[in-house]
Amino acid sequence: MQQYVIYTRVSTEDQGRSGLGLEAQERDIAIFLDKFSDIPFEIIGEFRDVQSGADSERPELTKALELVRKTGAELLVAKLDRLSRKVSFIATLMDDKRVKLRVAQMPQADKFQLHIYAALAEQERTFISERTKAALKAAKGRGVRLGGLRDKTMKRNEAIQQKADAEAAKVMKIVGPLRASGQTLSAIAETLDSMNIPTSRGGKWTPTQVSRVLDRVSSRSS
């Protein structure tokens, strides 16, 4: 029987108390177990940290890894960055022959592929940070008042978020009962399409879009 040790992480104490971010991780893990896992399987442990991804010293992850090494179970996480945002930490973990790792959002990926993904993700974060600094420096050189620019951006983003929240709340009147009855994300997407209910961009529904509606409504109500 396939055995799993589940690990989840949120970044701040407030997120840990409110559950923000946890439902999305639990949803992805549930999808993996339902669609991609060997059957039968057994969950032999669940661990959760409320700490920054930049902090490699996490007590619950340490406990989860100890159980994995002891039993030979697979460590199951929703996303690779739930383990760490540091590629060095992930590389060290993957070098441990006693640790078997499974990422729900990348169900077919092996250790080598996950290592490459971690390295690319770190490069992308570094580039985005440098690009942002360069853009702010250039704007300042042109005499742009950065505070005013941020205010306009914040107002525009707020309007976009309000529109998205309203659309999600409307669709949730249909999605909520269907999900509560046990229907899959794919089945709900098909139902919305059959009712000629368009997405926010006027297209067809996918399981991912249904998931986003559930996440948005959940985060706003928590």
mmCIF file of C-alpha atoms in Angstrom:
data_model
loop_
_atom_site.group_PDB
_atom_site.id
_atom_site.type_symbol
_atom_site.label_atom_id
_atom_site.label_comp_id
_atom_site.label_asym_id
_atom_site.label_seq_id
_atom_site.Cartn_x
_atom_site.Cartn_y
_atom_site.Cartn_z
ATOM 1 C CA MET A 1 0.000 0.000 0.000
ATOM 2 C CA GLN A 2 1.282 3.468 -0.937
ATOM 3 C CA GLN A 3 1.906 5.592 2.146
ATOM 4 C CA TYR A 4 2.056 9.401 2.300
ATOM 5 C CA VAL A 5 3.161 12.001 4.810
ATOM 6 C CA ILE A 6 1.425 15.303 4.008
ATOM 7 C CA TYR A 7 3.146 18.628 4.634
ATOM 8 C CA THR A 8 1.585 22.084 4.257
ATOM 9 C CA ARG A 9 2.944 25.542 5.036
ATOM 10 C CA VAL A 10 1.612 29.077 5.263
ATOM 11 C CA SER A 11 3.856 32.103 5.535
ATOM 12 C CA THR A 12 2.539 34.061 8.493
ATOM 13 C CA GLU A 13 0.829 33.500 11.807
ATOM 14 C CA ASP A 14 -2.262 35.319 10.554
ATOM 15 C CA GLN A 15 -2.572 32.963 7.585
ATOM 16 C CA GLY A 16 -2.241 30.027 9.953
ATOM 17 C CA ARG A 17 -5.074 31.284 12.114
ATOM 18 C CA SER A 18 -7.422 32.209 9.276
ATOM 19 C CA GLY A 19 -6.753 29.197 7.069
ATOM 20 C CA LEU A 20 -5.838 31.470 4.151
ATOM 21 C CA GLY A 21 -3.852 29.443 1.654
ATOM 22 C CA LEU A 22 -4.419 26.143 3.400
ATOM 23 C CA GLU A 23 -7.606 25.267 1.541
ATOM 24 C CA ALA A 24 -5.855 25.627 -1.809
ATOM 25 C CA GLN A 25 -3.056 23.315 -0.697
ATOM 26 C CA GLU A 26 -5.489 20.779 0.715
ATOM 27 C CA ARG A 27 -7.553 20.925 -2.494
ATOM 28 C CA ASP A 28 -4.515 20.230 -4.696
ATOM 29 C CA ILE A 29 -3.425 17.353 -2.476
ATOM 30 C CA ALA A 30 -6.932 15.914 -2.596
ATOM 31 C CA ILE A 31 -6.957 16.123 -6.408
ATOM 32 C CA PHE A 32 -3.604 14.322 -6.558
ATOM 33 C CA LEU A 33 -4.806 11.535 -4.269
ATOM 34 C CA ASP A 34 -8.045 11.174 -6.225
ATOM 35 C CA LYS A 35 -6.627 11.321 -9.760
ATOM 36 C CA PHE A 36 -2.939 10.439 -9.693
ATOM 37 C CA SER A 37 -2.082 8.305 -6.678
ATOM 38 C CA ASP A 38 -1.608 4.562 -6.633
ATOM 39 C CA ILE A 39 -4.543 2.823 -4.972
ATOM 40 C CA PRO A 40 -4.897 1.867 -2.207
ATOM 41 C CA PHE A 41 -3.023 4.506 -0.257
ATOM 42 C CA GLU A 42 -2.694 5.538 3.366
ATOM 43 C CA ILE A 43 -2.014 8.899 5.020
ATOM 44 C CA ILE A 44 0.244 8.107 7.970
ATOM 45 C CA GLY A 45 0.961 11.683 9.072
ATOM 46 C CA GLU A 46 0.072 15.320 8.468
ATOM 47 C CA PHE A 47 2.298 18.238 9.449
ATOM 48 C CA ARG A 48 1.957 22.003 9.059
ATOM 49 C CA ASP A 49 4.311 24.929 9.604
ATOM 50 C CA VAL A 50 3.415 28.613 9.860
ATOM 51 C CA GLN A 51 6.700 30.145 8.726
ATOM 52 C CA SER A 52 8.363 31.947 5.854
ATOM 53 C CA GLY A 53 9.650 29.889 2.951
ATOM 54 C CA ALA A 54 13.018 31.595 3.387
ATOM 55 C CA ASP A 55 13.411 29.924 6.790
ATOM 56 C CA SER A 56 14.880 26.430 6.389
ATOM 57 C CA GLU A 57 14.532 25.590 10.075
ATOM 58 C CA ARG A 58 10.951 24.427 10.334
ATOM 59 C CA PRO A 59 10.021 22.043 13.161
ATOM 60 C CA GLU A 60 6.995 20.410 11.541
ATOM 61 C CA LEU A 61 8.848 19.754 8.302
ATOM 62 C CA THR A 62 11.632 18.163 10.346
ATOM 63 C CA LYS A 63 9.080 15.848 11.963
ATOM 64 C CA ALA A 64 7.546 15.017 8.588
ATOM 65 C CA LEU A 65 10.958 14.141 7.123
ATOM 66 C CA GLU A 66 11.807 11.980 10.125
ATOM 67 C CA LEU A 67 8.615 9.991 9.578
ATOM 68 C CA VAL A 68 9.331 9.682 5.846
ATOM 69 C CA ARG A 69 12.835 8.369 6.484
ATOM 70 C CA LYS A 70 11.591 5.955 9.118
ATOM 71 C CA THR A 71 8.702 4.463 7.139
ATOM 72 C CA GLY A 72 9.699 4.856 3.480
ATOM 73 C CA ALA A 73 6.522 6.843 2.810
ATOM 74 C CA GLU A 74 6.415 9.663 0.250
ATOM 75 C CA LEU A 75 6.410 13.284 1.394
ATOM 76 C CA LEU A 76 3.427 14.895 -0.346
ATOM 77 C CA VAL A 77 3.192 18.684 -0.781
ATOM 78 C CA ALA A 78 0.860 20.805 -2.891
ATOM 79 C CA LYS A 79 3.584 22.992 -4.449
ATOM 80 C CA LEU A 80 7.351 22.840 -4.440
ATOM 81 C CA ASP A 81 7.652 26.261 -2.808
ATOM 82 C CA ARG A 82 5.781 24.947 0.238
ATOM 83 C CA LEU A 83 9.024 23.143 1.094
ATOM 84 C CA SER A 84 11.254 26.167 0.504
ATOM 85 C CA ARG A 85 11.948 28.993 -1.927
ATOM 86 C CA LYS A 86 15.669 28.231 -1.711
ATOM 87 C CA VAL A 87 16.928 25.936 -4.447
ATOM 88 C CA SER A 88 19.881 24.966 -2.221
ATOM 89 C CA PHE A 89 17.532 23.631 0.446
ATOM 90 C CA ILE A 90 15.473 21.665 -2.076
ATOM 91 C CA ALA A 91 18.633 20.295 -3.725
ATOM 92 C CA THR A 92 19.929 19.042 -0.377
ATOM 93 C CA LEU A 93 16.602 17.415 0.345
ATOM 94 C CA MET A 94 16.525 15.681 -3.025
ATOM 95 C CA ASP A 95 20.020 14.319 -2.482
ATOM 96 C CA ASP A 96 18.718 12.402 0.522
ATOM 97 C CA LYS A 97 18.114 8.864 -0.775
ATOM 98 C CA ARG A 98 15.763 8.170 2.133
ATOM 99 C CA VAL A 99 13.368 10.956 1.124
ATOM 100 C CA LYS A 100 10.756 10.308 -1.544
ATOM 101 C CA LEU A 101 9.055 13.495 -2.694
ATOM 102 C CA ARG A 102 5.770 13.995 -4.514
ATOM 103 C CA VAL A 103 4.363 17.382 -5.599
ATOM 104 C CA ALA A 104 0.602 17.435 -6.193
ATOM 105 C CA GLN A 105 0.686 20.123 -8.890
ATOM 106 C CA MET A 106 3.406 18.200 -10.783
ATOM 107 C CA PRO A 107 2.193 14.615 -10.284
ATOM 108 C CA GLN A 108 4.446 12.967 -12.874
ATOM 109 C CA ALA A 109 7.654 14.904 -12.110
ATOM 110 C CA ASP A 110 10.686 13.037 -10.778
ATOM 111 C CA LYS A 111 13.426 14.469 -8.536
ATOM 112 C CA PHE A 112 15.525 15.666 -11.469
ATOM 113 C CA GLN A 113 12.636 17.573 -13.018
ATOM 114 C CA LEU A 114 11.671 19.098 -9.673
ATOM 115 C CA HIS A 115 15.263 20.234 -9.142
ATOM 116 C CA ILE A 116 15.265 21.997 -12.522
ATOM 117 C CA TYR A 117 11.903 23.618 -11.762
ATOM 118 C CA ALA A 118 13.189 24.921 -8.410
ATOM 119 C CA ALA A 119 16.278 26.425 -10.061
ATOM 120 C CA LEU A 120 14.234 28.115 -12.793
ATOM 121 C CA ALA A 121 11.728 29.475 -10.261
ATOM 122 C CA GLU A 122 14.541 30.991 -8.197
ATOM 123 C CA GLN A 123 16.033 32.607 -11.310
ATOM 124 C CA GLU A 124 12.643 34.033 -12.241
ATOM 125 C CA ARG A 125 12.115 35.537 -8.762
ATOM 126 C CA THR A 126 15.569 37.134 -8.879
ATOM 127 C CA PHE A 127 14.961 38.573 -12.352
ATOM 128 C CA ILE A 128 11.527 39.963 -11.395
ATOM 129 C CA SER A 129 13.054 41.654 -8.352
ATOM 130 C CA GLU A 130 15.819 43.248 -10.419
ATOM 131 C CA ARG A 131 13.384 44.277 -13.154
ATOM 132 C CA THR A 132 11.162 46.004 -10.607
ATOM 133 C CA LYS A 133 14.119 47.889 -9.129
ATOM 134 C CA ALA A 134 15.222 48.978 -12.608
ATOM 135 C CA ALA A 135 11.731 50.170 -13.539
ATOM 136 C CA LEU A 136 11.392 52.210 -10.343
ATOM 137 C CA LYS A 137 14.834 53.751 -10.867
ATOM 138 C CA ALA A 138 13.967 54.671 -14.466
ATOM 139 C CA ALA A 139 10.633 56.164 -13.427
ATOM 140 C CA LYS A 140 12.320 58.202 -10.716
ATOM 141 C CA GLY A 141 14.867 59.441 -13.283
ATOM 142 C CA ARG A 142 12.006 60.703 -15.472
ATOM 143 C CA GLY A 143 10.624 62.652 -12.536
ATOM 144 C CA VAL A 144 7.685 60.333 -11.901
ATOM 145 C CA ARG A 145 6.308 60.590 -8.380
ATOM 146 C CA LEU A 146 6.427 56.964 -7.333
ATOM 147 C CA GLY A 147 3.960 57.401 -4.511
ATOM 148 C CA GLY A 148 1.341 58.738 -6.904
ATOM 149 C CA LEU A 149 2.072 55.953 -9.359
ATOM 150 C CA ARG A 150 1.522 53.362 -6.650
ATOM 151 C CA ASP A 151 -1.746 55.022 -5.625
ATOM 152 C CA LYS A 152 -3.111 54.830 -9.178
ATOM 153 C CA THR A 153 -1.984 51.228 -9.517
ATOM 154 C CA MET A 154 -3.566 50.308 -6.199
ATOM 155 C CA LYS A 155 -6.877 51.907 -7.165
ATOM 156 C CA ARG A 156 -6.889 50.105 -10.508
ATOM 157 C CA ASN A 157 -6.025 46.794 -8.879
ATOM 158 C CA GLU A 158 -8.699 47.327 -6.256
ATOM 159 C CA ALA A 159 -11.324 47.877 -8.966
ATOM 160 C CA ILE A 160 -10.211 44.708 -10.759
ATOM 161 C CA GLN A 161 -10.385 42.722 -7.525
ATOM 162 C CA GLN A 162 -13.857 44.038 -6.711
ATOM 163 C CA LYS A 163 -15.121 43.057 -10.172
ATOM 164 C CA ALA A 164 -13.591 39.577 -9.820
ATOM 165 C CA ASP A 165 -15.082 39.162 -6.345
ATOM 166 C CA ALA A 166 -18.556 40.109 -7.593
ATOM 167 C CA GLU A 167 -18.358 37.676 -10.513
ATOM 168 C CA ALA A 168 -17.088 34.867 -8.276
ATOM 169 C CA ALA A 169 -19.860 35.456 -5.729
ATOM 170 C CA LYS A 170 -22.467 35.248 -8.498
ATOM 171 C CA VAL A 171 -21.116 32.001 -9.940
ATOM 172 C CA MET A 172 -20.651 30.572 -6.447
ATOM 173 C CA LYS A 173 -24.433 30.338 -6.100
ATOM 174 C CA ILE A 174 -24.200 27.464 -8.575
ATOM 175 C CA VAL A 175 -20.716 26.168 -7.842
ATOM 176 C CA GLY A 176 -21.182 26.004 -4.063
ATOM 177 C CA PRO A 177 -24.092 23.528 -3.965
ATOM 178 C CA LEU A 178 -22.541 21.387 -6.702
ATOM 179 C CA ARG A 179 -19.234 21.151 -4.835
ATOM 180 C CA ALA A 180 -21.030 20.443 -1.550
ATOM 181 C CA SER A 181 -22.800 17.524 -3.232
ATOM 182 C CA GLY A 182 -19.435 15.991 -4.072
ATOM 183 C CA GLN A 183 -19.125 16.866 -7.758
ATOM 184 C CA THR A 184 -15.620 17.146 -9.208
ATOM 185 C CA LEU A 185 -14.183 20.373 -10.574
ATOM 186 C CA SER A 186 -14.432 18.961 -14.109
ATOM 187 C CA ALA A 187 -18.115 18.078 -13.655
ATOM 188 C CA ILE A 188 -18.872 21.554 -12.309
ATOM 189 C CA ALA A 189 -17.088 23.149 -15.280
ATOM 190 C CA GLU A 190 -19.189 21.068 -17.678
ATOM 191 C CA THR A 191 -22.367 22.069 -15.839
ATOM 192 C CA LEU A 192 -21.537 25.781 -16.082
ATOM 193 C CA ASP A 193 -20.845 25.424 -19.815
ATOM 194 C CA SER A 194 -24.095 23.519 -20.353
ATOM 195 C CA MET A 195 -25.946 26.402 -18.656
ATOM 196 C CA ASN A 196 -24.244 28.861 -21.039
ATOM 197 C CA ILE A 197 -22.638 30.705 -18.148
ATOM 198 C CA PRO A 198 -19.465 32.376 -19.494
ATOM 199 C CA THR A 199 -16.231 32.893 -17.624
ATOM 200 C CA SER A 200 -15.138 36.452 -16.783
ATOM 201 C CA ARG A 201 -13.425 36.570 -20.191
ATOM 202 C CA GLY A 202 -16.328 35.030 -22.051
ATOM 203 C CA GLY A 203 -14.750 31.620 -22.590
ATOM 204 C CA LYS A 204 -15.463 28.062 -21.521
ATOM 205 C CA TRP A 205 -14.968 26.789 -17.991
ATOM 206 C CA THR A 206 -12.077 24.572 -16.929
ATOM 207 C CA PRO A 207 -11.464 22.784 -13.607
ATOM 208 C CA THR A 208 -8.755 25.355 -12.812
ATOM 209 C CA GLN A 209 -11.164 28.259 -13.272
ATOM 210 C CA VAL A 210 -13.733 26.593 -11.025
ATOM 211 C CA SER A 211 -11.009 26.097 -8.437
ATOM 212 C CA ARG A 212 -10.123 29.790 -8.600
ATOM 213 C CA VAL A 213 -13.731 30.741 -7.897
ATOM 214 C CA LEU A 214 -13.743 28.492 -4.833
ATOM 215 C CA ASP A 215 -10.408 29.908 -3.643
ATOM 216 C CA ARG A 216 -11.481 33.528 -4.134
ATOM 217 C CA VAL A 217 -14.752 33.146 -2.262
ATOM 218 C CA SER A 218 -13.060 31.139 0.478
ATOM 219 C CA SER A 219 -10.261 33.700 1.000
ATOM 220 C CA ARG A 220 -12.731 36.579 1.123
ATOM 221 C CA SER A 221 -14.917 34.854 3.714
ATOM 222 C CA SER A 222 -12.025 33.750 5.970
#
